[in-house]
Amino acid sequence: MELLGIDIGGSGIKGAIVDTEKGKFTTERYRIDTPQPAIPETVTDTVAEIVRHFNWKGALGCTFPAIMKDGIAHSAANVDDSFIGVDVQSLIQRKTENPTIVMNDADAAGIAEMHFGAGRGKLGTTIILTLGTGIGSAIFRQGILVPNTELGHVYLSNGKEGEGYAADRIRSEQQLSWKKWGKRVNRYMQHIDFIFSPALIIIGGGVSKQHEKYFEYIKVNATLVPAQLRNQAGIIGAAAAALALA
Ligand code: BGC
């Protein structure tokens, strides 16, 4: 079945129509910069603009970079704080007049990787970590997701919060070399590896395509692999989740 997936990020809002059996885009991706400040009214207007671009009528899956419970945002690390407590799902549903499901961005990316990418068929504990503006996480055991794990917000022994230390945004903002940043990612990953003893860690986010530049600095017990769906994972996972509404 073809469904529309939309990925709301700190810097861009992206959408594509997805073949949910194959986990593949059937259209080009369409992207609009995330309005700044990223407040509920303008962000959801932008989502509606993407829906209009595809002339979409039908179920719609959407990611959001925050704790999402029953469509309501319960945090706002990389979007405006005014999102906290907002029923993002109902707001998008109203503006687009389409049945909508909204879920955490890393959870959506994780679902896509488990179904169509690097986690296919993996039953042991698998952790997907997306390195981008923040660090997102999704944990699966026997293929079942534990939602809203927020591992980007764990604190390291140096007192730093994981995503403030090792997200890809920090690499570019502080112009860190791949080696310097890779060592930071290593410190963060070793902590996660120690706490959860996963069988597999999948690294997602845009920077997963450059994994050759920093994987050599990461020494964990888990098998470490780059995401296969790269930055398409959020859109594909969101569209797959919308199957429940179709
Ligand atoms: C947010 C998470 C999100 C991650 C990636 C973090 O700052 O708290 O909800 O999954 O960024 O966007």
XYZ file of C-alpha atoms and ligand atoms in Angstrom:
258
model
C 0.000 0.000 0.000
C 1.192 3.567 -0.676
C 1.100 5.993 2.262
C 2.559 9.425 2.958
C 5.378 9.698 5.496
C 6.614 13.030 6.879
C 9.706 13.551 9.019
C 9.764 16.688 11.181
C 13.323 17.579 12.126
C 15.039 20.508 13.805
C 16.277 21.864 10.457
C 14.026 20.356 7.771
C 10.564 18.888 7.286
C 10.604 16.181 4.631
C 7.973 13.978 3.047
C 7.580 11.244 0.443
C 5.009 8.685 -0.585
C 6.167 5.239 0.492
C 5.411 1.733 -0.712
C 4.870 0.198 2.735
C 5.362 -3.387 1.535
C 8.771 -2.680 0.017
C 9.838 0.127 2.374
C 10.743 2.303 -0.615
C 9.889 5.811 -1.788
C 7.582 5.946 -4.803
C 8.091 9.699 -5.235
C 10.938 12.152 -4.878
C 11.466 13.469 -1.352
C 10.081 16.978 -0.824
C 11.780 19.168 1.808
C 11.008 22.533 3.368
C 13.220 24.257 5.992
C 11.787 23.992 9.493
C 10.363 27.447 10.334
C 12.234 29.226 13.129
C 11.229 29.493 15.885
C 9.823 25.970 15.463
C 6.430 26.610 17.075
C 3.296 24.429 16.722
C 1.372 26.755 14.391
C 4.080 27.221 11.750
C 5.534 23.712 11.931
C 2.110 22.127 11.384
C 1.366 24.652 8.598
C 4.531 23.395 6.902
C 3.376 19.787 7.311
C 0.075 20.771 5.670
C 2.031 22.377 2.812
C 3.869 19.085 2.223
C 0.564 17.195 2.239
C -0.763 19.650 -0.381
C 2.391 19.249 -2.463
C 1.618 15.532 -2.790
C -2.085 16.265 -3.145
C -2.474 13.554 -0.520
C -5.809 12.190 0.666
C -5.519 9.280 3.067
C -3.644 8.067 6.122
C -0.516 9.963 7.022
C 2.393 9.082 9.322
C 4.516 11.801 10.836
C 7.610 11.852 13.051
C 8.341 14.416 15.739
C 11.654 14.898 17.593
C 10.243 14.547 21.118
C 8.607 12.155 23.577
C 5.256 11.350 21.955
C 2.417 9.711 23.849
C -0.988 9.358 22.206
C -0.106 12.146 19.797
C 0.900 14.617 22.532
C 4.433 16.039 22.776
C 5.941 15.661 26.247
C 9.327 17.252 25.589
C 10.924 19.660 23.110
C 14.712 19.366 23.014
C 15.266 20.683 19.477
C 12.003 22.500 18.771
C 10.294 25.339 20.629
C 9.228 24.618 24.235
C 5.695 25.745 23.365
C 5.227 22.269 21.840
C 5.171 20.663 25.297
C 1.642 19.459 26.043
C 0.401 20.118 22.499
C -1.649 17.402 20.772
C 0.469 17.490 17.616
C -1.419 14.578 16.104
C -4.852 16.239 16.341
C -3.438 19.554 15.109
C -1.989 17.941 11.962
C -5.114 15.878 11.491
C -7.233 19.039 11.607
C -5.023 21.025 9.237
C -4.620 18.256 6.671
C -8.039 16.611 7.055
C -6.295 13.240 6.931
C -6.153 10.497 9.585
C -2.742 11.030 11.170
C -0.374 9.198 13.481
C 2.556 11.052 15.053
C 5.434 9.246 16.725
C 8.953 9.894 17.965
C 11.411 10.310 15.059
C 13.969 7.741 16.235
C 11.228 5.205 16.971
C 9.988 5.637 13.389
C 13.518 5.287 11.989
C 13.990 2.205 14.161
C 10.800 0.580 12.876
C 11.960 1.149 9.299
C 15.436 -0.303 9.929
C 13.975 -3.349 11.727
C 11.544 -4.058 8.885
C 13.501 -3.087 5.804
C 17.080 -2.310 6.773
C 20.009 -3.318 8.965
C 17.814 -4.835 11.717
C 15.748 -7.159 9.514
C 15.195 -10.517 11.249
C 17.206 -9.533 14.340
C 15.544 -10.776 17.518
C 18.202 -9.941 20.129
C 18.348 -6.547 21.815
C 18.910 -3.998 19.044
C 19.475 -0.289 19.591
C 19.158 2.291 16.838
C 20.896 5.585 17.588
C 20.339 8.501 15.208
C 23.100 11.094 15.228
C 21.813 14.429 13.984
C 20.713 17.697 15.585
C 20.216 15.592 18.723
C 20.687 11.898 19.428
C 17.558 9.780 19.055
C 17.149 6.187 20.194
C 14.936 3.171 19.652
C 15.287 -0.151 21.476
C 13.897 -3.439 20.140
C 13.809 -6.857 21.739
C 12.329 -9.778 19.771
C 11.517 -7.104 17.186
C 9.257 -5.233 19.639
C 9.841 -1.532 20.267
C 10.082 0.036 23.716
C 8.967 3.582 22.715
C 10.360 6.952 23.841
C 13.661 5.737 25.273
C 15.473 9.124 24.919
C 19.005 7.738 25.244
C 20.413 10.971 23.843
C 19.752 12.458 27.255
C 21.824 10.081 29.389
C 24.678 11.705 31.279
C 28.258 10.567 30.876
C 30.885 10.318 33.607
C 32.319 13.680 32.450
C 29.017 15.303 33.460
C 27.978 15.947 29.834
C 24.626 14.972 28.374
C 25.091 12.468 25.513
C 23.594 14.568 22.703
C 25.253 17.796 23.843
C 28.591 15.975 23.593
C 28.337 13.612 20.645
C 25.470 14.631 18.307
C 26.448 15.406 14.710
C 25.379 19.016 15.283
C 28.177 19.353 17.876
C 30.702 18.016 15.337
C 29.803 20.703 12.819
C 29.256 23.541 15.321
C 32.577 22.925 17.063
C 34.286 21.919 13.797
C 35.586 18.725 15.392
C 37.765 16.416 13.295
C 36.303 12.970 12.538
C 38.804 11.511 14.984
C 37.947 13.885 17.805
C 34.236 13.466 17.272
C 34.596 9.692 16.759
C 36.214 9.438 20.178
C 33.303 11.346 21.693
C 30.826 9.030 19.983
C 32.897 6.117 21.321
C 32.634 7.366 24.889
C 28.877 7.739 24.529
C 28.386 4.381 22.764
C 30.495 2.499 25.300
C 28.205 3.782 28.042
C 25.064 2.670 26.180
C 26.696 -0.678 25.336
C 27.573 -1.230 29.010
C 24.078 -0.433 30.282
C 22.045 -2.481 27.782
C 24.449 -5.118 26.372
C 22.703 -5.044 23.000
C 23.539 -7.625 20.327
C 23.401 -4.956 17.624
C 23.765 -1.173 17.455
C 22.596 0.545 14.266
C 23.830 4.083 13.653
C 21.366 6.251 11.763
C 20.993 9.897 10.809
C 22.543 11.697 7.847
C 26.071 11.064 9.148
C 25.573 7.275 8.919
C 26.569 7.470 5.255
C 30.011 8.719 6.287
C 30.538 5.910 8.772
C 33.957 4.956 7.340
C 35.261 8.241 8.733
C 34.546 7.462 12.422
C 33.541 3.814 12.990
C 37.204 2.901 13.557
C 37.159 4.943 16.803
C 34.136 3.134 18.236
C 34.918 0.008 20.258
C 31.796 -1.673 21.627
C 30.895 -5.302 22.384
C 27.755 -5.096 20.262
C 27.973 -5.510 16.498
C 28.035 -1.976 15.086
C 26.551 -1.231 11.659
C 25.378 1.844 9.736
C 21.673 2.213 8.985
C 20.734 1.000 5.514
C 17.889 3.424 4.918
C 20.000 6.415 5.955
C 17.933 9.570 6.275
C 14.923 7.966 4.546
C 14.236 5.820 7.622
C 12.037 8.338 9.482
C 9.732 8.871 6.486
C 9.508 5.133 5.761
C 8.847 4.222 9.420
C 6.190 6.926 9.763
C 4.410 5.727 6.624
C 4.585 2.128 7.882
C 3.044 3.196 11.210
C 0.183 4.893 9.322
C -0.831 1.453 8.015
C -2.672 1.080 11.322
C -5.013 3.900 10.163
C -5.422 2.912 6.537
C 14.858 14.327 21.477
C 14.359 12.975 21.009
C 14.640 12.819 19.522
C 16.112 13.078 19.240
C 16.421 13.011 17.752
C 16.325 14.470 21.126
O 16.786 15.705 21.533
O 14.712 14.445 22.879
O 12.974 12.862 21.255
O 14.296 11.519 19.134
O 16.494 14.340 19.722
O 15.717 13.971 17.041
